[in-house]
CSV table of C-alpha atoms and ligand atoms in Angstrom, one decimal:
chain,number,residue,atom,x,y,z
V,30,MET,CA,-11.1,15.3,8.3
V,31,ILE,CA,-13.0,17.2,5.6
V,32,VAL,CA,-15.2,20.3,6.0
V,33,VAL,CA,-17.8,20.7,3.3
V,34,MET,CA,-19.0,24.3,3.0
V,35,SER,CA,-22.6,25.1,2.0
V,36,VAL,CA,-23.3,26.6,-1.5
V,37,SER,CA,-24.0,30.0,0.1
V,38,ALA,CA,-20.7,30.1,2.1
V,39,VAL,CA,-18.7,33.3,1.6
V,40,GLU,CA,-14.9,33.9,1.6
V,41,GLN,CA,-15.1,35.1,5.2
V,42,ASP,CA,-16.7,31.8,6.3
V,43,ILE,CA,-14.0,29.8,4.5
V,44,GLN,CA,-11.3,31.9,6.1
V,45,GLN,CA,-12.7,31.3,9.5
V,46,VAL,CA,-12.6,27.5,9.0
V,47,VAL,CA,-9.0,27.7,7.7
V,48,SER,CA,-8.0,29.8,10.7
V,49,ALA,CA,-9.6,27.4,13.1
V,50,ILE,CA,-7.7,24.5,11.6
V,51,GLU,CA,-4.4,26.4,11.5
V,52,ALA,CA,-4.8,27.7,15.0
V,53,ARG,CA,-4.4,24.0,16.1
V,54,GLY,CA,-1.1,23.6,14.3
V,55,LEU,CA,-2.7,21.7,11.3
V,56,SER,CA,-2.6,22.6,7.6
V,57,ALA,CA,-5.8,23.3,5.7
V,58,LEU,CA,-6.2,22.5,2.1
V,59,ARG,CA,-8.8,24.3,0.0
V,60,MET,CA,-10.5,22.0,-2.5
V,61,PRO,CA,-12.8,23.7,-4.9
V,62,GLY,CA,-15.7,21.5,-6.1
V,63,GLY,CA,-18.4,22.1,-8.6
V,64,ASP,CA,-20.7,24.5,-6.8
V,65,ARG,CA,-19.1,24.5,-3.3
V,66,ILE,CA,-15.7,24.4,-1.6
V,67,ALA,CA,-14.4,21.8,0.8
V,68,ILE,CA,-11.5,22.2,3.2
V,69,GLY,CA,-9.4,19.2,3.9
V,70,ILE,CA,-6.9,18.5,6.7
V,71,PRO,CA,-4.5,16.1,5.0
V,72,SER,CA,-2.2,15.5,8.0
V,73,ALA,CA,-2.8,13.1,10.9
V,74,ILE,CA,-4.9,14.8,13.6
V,75,PRO,CA,-3.7,14.0,17.2
V,76,PRO,CA,-6.4,11.7,18.8
V,77,ASP,CA,-7.2,14.2,21.7
V,78,LEU,CA,-7.9,16.9,19.1
V,79,ARG,CA,-10.2,15.0,16.8
V,80,GLU,CA,-13.5,15.4,18.7
V,81,PRO,CA,-13.0,19.0,19.9
V,82,LEU,CA,-12.0,20.0,16.4
V,83,PHE,CA,-14.9,18.2,14.8
V,84,GLN,CA,-17.3,20.0,17.2
V,85,ALA,CA,-15.7,23.4,16.8
V,86,LEU,CA,-15.8,23.3,13.0
V,87,SER,CA,-19.3,21.9,12.8
V,88,VAL,CA,-20.8,25.1,14.3
V,89,LEU,CA,-18.9,27.6,12.2
V,90,PRO,CA,-21.0,29.7,9.8
V,91,GLY,CA,-21.2,28.4,6.3
V,92,VAL,CA,-20.3,24.8,7.3
V,93,GLN,CA,-22.6,22.2,5.8
V,94,HIS,CA,-21.0,19.2,7.4
V,95,VAL,CA,-17.7,17.8,8.7
V,96,ALA,CA,-16.6,14.2,8.1
V,97,HIS,CA,-13.7,12.1,9.3
V,98,VAL,CA,-11.7,10.7,6.4
V,99,SER,CA,-11.4,7.0,7.1
V,100,ARG,CA,-8.5,6.1,4.7
V,101,PRO,CA,-4.9,6.4,5.8
V,102,TYR,CA,-4.1,8.2,2.6
V,103,LYS,CA,-5.8,11.5,2.2
V,104,LEU,CA,-4.8,13.3,-0.9
V,105,ALA,CA,-5.0,10.1,-3.0
V,106,SER,CA,-8.5,9.3,-1.8
V,107,ARG,CA,-11.8,9.9,-3.4
V,108,GLU,CA,-13.1,11.2,0.0
V,109,PHE,CA,-10.8,14.2,-0.5
V,110,HIS,CA,-11.2,14.6,-4.2
V,111,GLY,CA,-14.4,13.2,-5.7
V,112,ALA,CA,-13.8,13.8,-9.4
V,113,ASP,CA,-11.5,11.8,-11.6
V,114,THR,CA,-8.1,13.4,-11.9
V,115,ILE,CA,-7.0,13.9,-15.5
V,116,VAL,CA,-3.2,13.9,-15.9
V,117,ASP,CA,-2.3,15.8,-19.0
V,118,VAL,CA,1.1,15.1,-20.4
V,119,LYS,CA,1.7,17.3,-23.5
V,120,GLY,CA,-1.8,16.8,-24.6
V,121,VAL,CA,-2.0,13.0,-23.8
V,122,ARG,CA,-4.7,12.8,-21.2
V,123,PHE,CA,-4.8,10.0,-18.7
V,124,GLY,CA,-8.0,9.5,-16.8
V,125,GLY,CA,-10.5,10.8,-19.4
V,126,ARG,CA,-12.5,8.9,-21.9
V,127,GLN,CA,-9.6,7.8,-24.0
V,128,ILE,CA,-7.5,4.8,-23.0
V,129,GLN,CA,-3.8,5.5,-23.6
V,130,MET,CA,-1.4,2.9,-24.8
V,131,ILE,CA,2.1,3.0,-23.5
V,132,THR,CA,4.5,0.7,-25.5
V,133,GLY,CA,8.1,0.1,-26.4
V,134,PRO,CA,10.8,-2.2,-25.4
V,135,CYS,CA,11.8,-3.1,-21.8
V,136,SER,CA,15.2,-1.5,-22.4
V,137,VAL,CA,16.6,1.1,-24.8
V,138,GLU,CA,19.3,-0.8,-26.7
V,139,SER,CA,20.1,1.4,-29.7
V,140,TYR,CA,18.9,4.2,-31.8
V,141,ASP,CA,17.8,1.9,-34.6
V,142,GLN,CA,15.9,-0.4,-32.2
V,143,MET,CA,14.1,2.5,-30.6
V,144,ARG,CA,13.3,4.1,-34.0
V,145,ALA,CA,11.7,0.8,-35.2
V,146,ALA,CA,9.8,0.5,-31.9
V,147,ALA,CA,8.5,4.1,-32.1
V,148,MET,CA,7.3,3.7,-35.7
V,149,ALA,CA,5.5,0.5,-34.8
V,150,ALA,CA,4.0,2.2,-31.7
V,151,ARG,CA,2.8,5.1,-33.7
V,152,ALA,CA,1.4,2.9,-36.5
V,153,ALA,CA,-0.6,1.0,-33.9
V,154,GLY,CA,-2.1,4.2,-32.4
V,155,ALA,CA,-0.1,4.3,-29.2
V,156,THR,CA,0.6,7.7,-27.6
V,157,VAL,CA,3.5,7.0,-25.2
V,158,LEU,CA,6.9,5.4,-25.9
V,159,ARG,CA,8.6,3.5,-23.2
V,160,GLY,CA,12.2,2.3,-22.8
V,161,GLY,CA,14.3,1.6,-19.7
V,162,ALA,CA,17.7,3.3,-19.5
V,163,PHE,CA,18.4,2.6,-15.9
V,164,LYS,CA,17.4,-1.0,-15.4
V,165,PRO,CA,16.6,-2.7,-12.0
V,166,ARG,CA,18.0,-6.2,-12.8
V,167,THR,CA,17.9,-9.0,-10.3
V,168,SER,CA,21.4,-10.1,-11.4
V,169,PRO,CA,24.3,-7.8,-11.4
V,170,TYR,CA,25.6,-9.6,-14.5
V,171,ALA,CA,22.4,-8.8,-16.5
V,172,PHE,CA,22.3,-5.8,-18.9
V,173,GLN,CA,22.0,-2.7,-16.7
V,174,GLY,CA,20.8,-0.3,-19.4
V,175,LEU,CA,22.5,2.4,-21.5
V,176,GLN,CA,21.9,4.9,-18.8
V,177,GLU,CA,22.3,8.5,-19.9
V,178,GLU,CA,23.0,7.5,-23.5
V,179,GLY,CA,19.7,5.6,-23.4
V,180,LEU,CA,17.8,8.6,-22.2
V,181,LYS,CA,19.2,10.6,-25.1
V,182,ILE,CA,18.1,8.0,-27.6
V,183,LEU,CA,14.6,7.9,-26.1
V,184,GLN,CA,14.3,11.6,-26.1
V,185,ARG,CA,15.4,12.0,-29.7
V,186,VAL,CA,13.2,9.2,-31.0
V,187,GLY,CA,10.2,10.5,-29.0
V,188,ARG,CA,10.6,13.9,-30.6
V,189,GLU,CA,11.1,12.5,-34.1
V,190,ASN,CA,7.9,10.5,-33.8
V,191,GLY,CA,5.7,12.9,-31.9
V,192,LEU,CA,5.4,10.5,-28.9
V,193,VAL,CA,5.3,11.3,-25.2
V,194,THR,CA,8.1,9.3,-23.4
V,195,ILE,CA,8.5,7.4,-20.1
V,196,SER,CA,11.5,5.9,-18.5
V,197,GLU,CA,12.4,4.5,-15.0
V,198,VAL,CA,14.3,6.4,-12.4
V,199,MET,CA,15.9,4.4,-9.6
V,200,GLN,CA,17.6,6.9,-7.3
V,201,PRO,CA,16.8,10.3,-6.0
V,202,ASP,CA,20.0,12.0,-7.3
V,203,LEU,CA,19.0,11.0,-10.9
V,204,VAL,CA,15.5,12.4,-10.8
V,205,ALA,CA,16.7,15.7,-12.4
V,206,LEU,CA,18.6,13.9,-15.1
V,207,VAL,CA,15.8,11.6,-16.1
V,208,ALA,CA,13.2,14.4,-15.9
V,209,GLY,CA,15.4,16.5,-18.2
V,210,HIS,CA,15.1,13.8,-20.9
V,211,VAL,CA,11.6,12.2,-20.6
V,212,ASP,CA,8.0,13.3,-20.1
V,213,ILE,CA,7.0,10.8,-17.5
V,214,LEU,CA,9.2,9.4,-14.7
V,215,GLN,CA,8.5,5.7,-13.9
V,216,ILE,CA,9.1,4.5,-10.4
V,217,GLY,CA,9.4,0.8,-10.6
V,218,ALA,CA,7.9,-1.9,-8.5
V,219,ARG,CA,11.1,-2.5,-6.6
V,220,ASN,CA,11.2,1.1,-5.6
V,221,MET,CA,7.6,1.7,-4.7
V,222,GLN,CA,8.6,2.3,-1.1
V,223,ASN,CA,11.9,4.1,-1.8
V,224,PHE,CA,10.8,7.1,0.2
V,225,PRO,CA,13.8,9.4,-0.6
V,226,LEU,CA,13.0,8.7,-4.3
V,227,LEU,CA,9.3,9.4,-3.9
V,228,ILE,CA,10.1,12.7,-2.2
V,229,GLU,CA,12.5,13.8,-4.9
V,230,ALA,CA,10.1,12.7,-7.7
V,231,GLY,CA,7.3,14.5,-5.8
V,232,LYS,CA,9.3,17.7,-5.5
V,233,SER,CA,10.2,17.6,-9.2
V,234,GLY,CA,6.6,18.2,-10.2
V,235,HIS,CA,7.2,16.0,-13.2
V,236,PRO,CA,4.5,13.5,-14.2
V,237,VAL,CA,5.2,10.2,-12.4
V,238,MET,CA,3.9,6.6,-13.1
V,239,LEU,CA,4.2,4.7,-9.8
V,240,LYS,CA,4.2,0.9,-10.1
V,241,ARG,CA,2.8,-1.3,-7.4
V,242,GLY,CA,5.3,-3.4,-5.5
V,243,PRO,CA,4.8,-7.1,-6.1
V,244,SER,CA,3.9,-7.6,-2.4
V,245,ALA,CA,2.3,-4.3,-1.6
V,246,THR,CA,-1.2,-4.0,-0.4
V,247,LEU,CA,-3.4,-1.3,-2.0
V,248,ASP,CA,-3.1,0.9,1.1
V,249,GLU,CA,0.7,0.7,0.9
V,250,PHE,CA,0.5,1.5,-2.8
V,251,LEU,CA,-1.7,4.5,-2.2
V,252,LEU,CA,0.4,5.7,0.7
V,253,ALA,CA,3.4,5.6,-1.6
V,254,ALA,CA,1.4,7.7,-4.1
V,255,GLU,CA,0.5,10.0,-1.1
V,256,TYR,CA,4.2,10.8,-0.8
V,257,LEU,CA,4.2,12.2,-4.3
V,258,LEU,CA,1.0,14.2,-3.8
V,259,HIS,CA,2.1,15.4,-0.4
V,260,HIS,CA,5.3,16.8,-2.0
V,261,ASN,CA,3.1,18.9,-4.3
V,262,ASN,CA,3.0,16.6,-7.4
V,263,SER,CA,-0.5,16.1,-8.6
V,264,LYS,CA,0.5,14.4,-11.8
V,265,VAL,CA,0.5,10.8,-10.6
V,266,LEU,CA,-0.5,7.6,-12.4
V,267,LEU,CA,-1.0,4.3,-10.6
V,268,CYS,CA,0.3,1.2,-12.4
V,269,GLU,CA,-0.8,-2.3,-11.4
V,270,ARG,CA,1.9,-4.7,-12.7
V,271,GLY,CA,1.2,-7.9,-11.0
V,272,VAL,CA,1.8,-9.3,-7.6
V,273,HIS,CA,3.7,-12.4,-6.5
V,274,PRO,CA,2.0,-15.4,-8.0
V,275,LEU,CA,0.7,-18.4,-6.1
V,276,ASP,CA,2.2,-20.6,-8.9
V,277,ARG,CA,5.3,-19.5,-10.8
V,278,SER,CA,5.2,-22.5,-13.1
V,279,TYR,CA,2.9,-20.7,-15.6
V,280,THR,CA,3.2,-17.0,-15.1
V,281,ARG,CA,5.8,-14.6,-13.8
V,282,ASN,CA,3.4,-12.6,-11.7
V,283,THR,CA,-0.4,-12.4,-11.2
V,284,LEU,CA,-1.9,-9.3,-12.7
V,285,ASP,CA,-4.2,-8.2,-9.9
V,286,LEU,CA,-7.2,-7.2,-12.0
V,287,ASN,CA,-9.2,-6.7,-8.8
V,288,ALA,CA,-7.0,-3.7,-8.1
V,289,VAL,CA,-8.3,-1.9,-11.2
V,290,PRO,CA,-11.9,-1.3,-10.1
V,291,VAL,CA,-10.9,-1.1,-6.4
V,292,LEU,CA,-8.4,1.7,-7.1
V,293,LYS,CA,-10.8,3.5,-9.4
V,294,GLU,CA,-13.3,3.4,-6.5
V,295,ILE,CA,-11.1,4.5,-3.7
V,296,SER,CA,-8.8,6.9,-5.5
V,297,HIS,CA,-9.3,9.6,-8.2
V,298,LEU,CA,-5.9,9.0,-9.8
V,299,PRO,CA,-5.7,7.4,-13.3
V,300,VAL,CA,-5.0,3.6,-13.3
V,301,ILE,CA,-2.7,1.9,-15.8
V,302,ALA,CA,-2.4,-1.9,-16.1
V,303,ASP,CA,0.8,-3.6,-17.2
V,304,PRO,CA,0.0,-7.1,-18.4
V,305,SER,CA,3.6,-7.6,-19.7
V,306,HIS,CA,5.2,-7.8,-16.2
V,307,GLY,CA,1.8,-9.0,-14.9
V,308,THR,CA,2.1,-12.3,-16.9
V,309,GLY,CA,5.7,-12.5,-18.1
V,310,ILE,CA,4.6,-14.3,-21.3
V,311,SER,CA,3.8,-12.6,-24.5
V,312,ARG,CA,1.0,-14.9,-25.6
V,313,TYR,CA,-1.0,-14.1,-22.4
V,314,VAL,CA,-0.5,-10.3,-22.7
V,315,PRO,CA,-3.3,-9.5,-25.2
V,316,ALA,CA,-6.0,-11.3,-23.1
V,317,MET,CA,-5.0,-9.5,-19.9
V,318,ALA,CA,-4.7,-6.2,-21.7
V,319,LEU,CA,-8.3,-6.6,-23.0
V,320,ALA,CA,-9.5,-7.7,-19.5
V,321,ALA,CA,-7.9,-4.6,-17.9
V,322,VAL,CA,-9.7,-2.3,-20.3
V,323,ALA,CA,-13.0,-4.0,-19.5
V,324,ALA,CA,-12.2,-3.7,-15.8
V,325,GLY,CA,-11.8,0.1,-16.2
V,326,ALA,CA,-8.1,0.8,-16.7
V,327,ASP,CA,-7.3,4.3,-18.1
V,328,GLY,CA,-4.2,3.1,-19.8
V,329,ILE,CA,-2.3,-0.1,-20.8
V,330,MET,CA,1.5,-0.5,-20.8
V,331,VAL,CA,2.8,-3.4,-22.9
V,332,GLU,CA,6.3,-4.2,-23.8
V,333,MET,CA,6.9,-4.4,-27.6
V,334,HIS,CA,10.3,-5.0,-29.3
V,335,PRO,CA,11.1,-5.0,-33.0
V,336,ASN,CA,12.6,-8.4,-32.5
V,337,PRO,CA,11.7,-9.9,-29.1
V,338,ARG,CA,14.0,-12.9,-29.6
V,339,GLU,CA,17.0,-10.5,-29.5
V,340,ALA,CA,15.8,-8.3,-26.7
V,341,LEU,CA,18.4,-7.6,-24.0
V,342,SER,CA,15.7,-7.8,-21.3
V,343,ASP,CA,12.1,-9.2,-21.0
V,344,GLY,CA,12.0,-10.6,-24.6
V,345,ALA,CA,9.7,-13.4,-23.5
V,346,GLN,CA,7.0,-11.0,-22.5
V,347,SER,CA,7.4,-8.6,-25.4
V,348,LEU,CA,5.0,-8.4,-28.3
V,349,THR,CA,6.1,-8.0,-31.9
V,350,PRO,CA,5.0,-4.9,-33.8
V,351,GLY,CA,2.4,-7.1,-35.6
V,352,GLN,CA,1.0,-8.5,-32.3
V,353,LEU,CA,0.7,-5.0,-31.0
V,354,GLN,CA,-1.2,-3.9,-34.0
V,355,SER,CA,-3.7,-6.7,-33.7
V,356,LEU,CA,-4.0,-6.1,-30.0
V,357,MET,CA,-4.9,-2.5,-30.6
V,358,SER,CA,-7.7,-3.3,-33.0
V,359,ARG,CA,-9.3,-5.7,-30.5
V,360,LEU,CA,-8.7,-3.2,-27.7
V,361,ARG,CA,-10.6,-0.5,-29.5
V,362,ALA,CA,-13.6,-2.9,-29.7
V,363,VAL,CA,-13.5,-3.6,-26.0
V,364,ALA,CA,-13.0,0.1,-25.2
V,365,ALA,CA,-16.1,0.9,-27.2
V,366,ALA,CA,-18.1,-1.7,-25.4
V,367,VAL,CA,-17.3,0.0,-22.1
V,368,GLY,CA,-17.9,3.5,-23.3
V,369,ARG,CA,-14.3,4.4,-23.9
V,370,SER,CA,-12.1,5.0,-26.9
V,371,ALA,CA,-8.5,3.9,-27.6
R,423,PEP,C1,9.8,-2.3,-16.4
R,423,PEP,O1,8.7,-1.6,-16.6
R,423,PEP,O2,10.5,-2.7,-17.3
R,423,PEP,C2,10.0,-2.8,-15.1
R,423,PEP,C3,11.2,-3.1,-14.6
R,423,PEP,O3,8.9,-2.9,-14.4
R,423,PEP,P1,8.6,-3.4,-12.8
R,423,PEP,O4,9.2,-2.3,-12.0
R,423,PEP,O5,7.1,-3.4,-12.8
R,423,PEP,O6,9.2,-4.7,-12.6
R,424,MN,MN1,10.6,-5.0,-18.4
């Protein structure tokens, strides 16, 4: 439920609404808007309380109108927060006019590999350097990542090249370690509904990019984001990275481009698209990156490796530095066509 106050409402009116909500054991959230304030009730309201509360709030002084929030997620919804949220990570702004490019290898493999990747990223105009240190691998025999050593390399290379950094965290007890080394925590597709991890990442207050699970509906995705917001973390990026494909013979996943404009409509959070995991094949990545920008994405994440053929993970979907450079110049043209910059 949301209570929109009139422009002329005074603090005493606002306080009266807050007290009426709290008197019923619910929490009230003040949401300042342009010229007026709204008060939201983010938690679920017991069914027998809904109508009486609606009536009681509607007649209080200074109240313009009261509305039920139809979505199961509240804090992530546009009904609660009308304006686009801008997530600012050390001056890199997600959700504004500029489209941010996140790039780098799937996994951190060595200092030299990351240094080469960072220089290529910077030359292409990317703002964020990625690299997995804790890797969620389907097989226990596959490369599991350099772990803490990988975080140290990413942190050092990010600093040396003036790039914001992002890396995945897979378990709650490692949130502090990963947050101590990188600027953005990535919660991977496989962990989208790892609730203890979401709670810990929420409590950390560190920026988080949450990836959509390959079988998750958009409501499930936004409810996972709601965990982060509910635990007082407002720096949340949503990442569409492809859903289970109908046909695996040609692509690894299906980048759900529909999700981009839908998420932009129903949520105020910035939306990132990841065509690398979305397609699984490097030659399809540029087309889907451009399509995602045209669809309204606020950022693109693409895997890029100095030498994809030697990559320890996801080489088949990784661009070369040259391919990234050429993608970026085409991406700028598409961005300009939709009133953005890159
Ligand atoms: C990754 O970004 O390298 C990754 C493992 O992604 P996802 O969680 O989307 O599979
Ligand atoms: Mn990968």
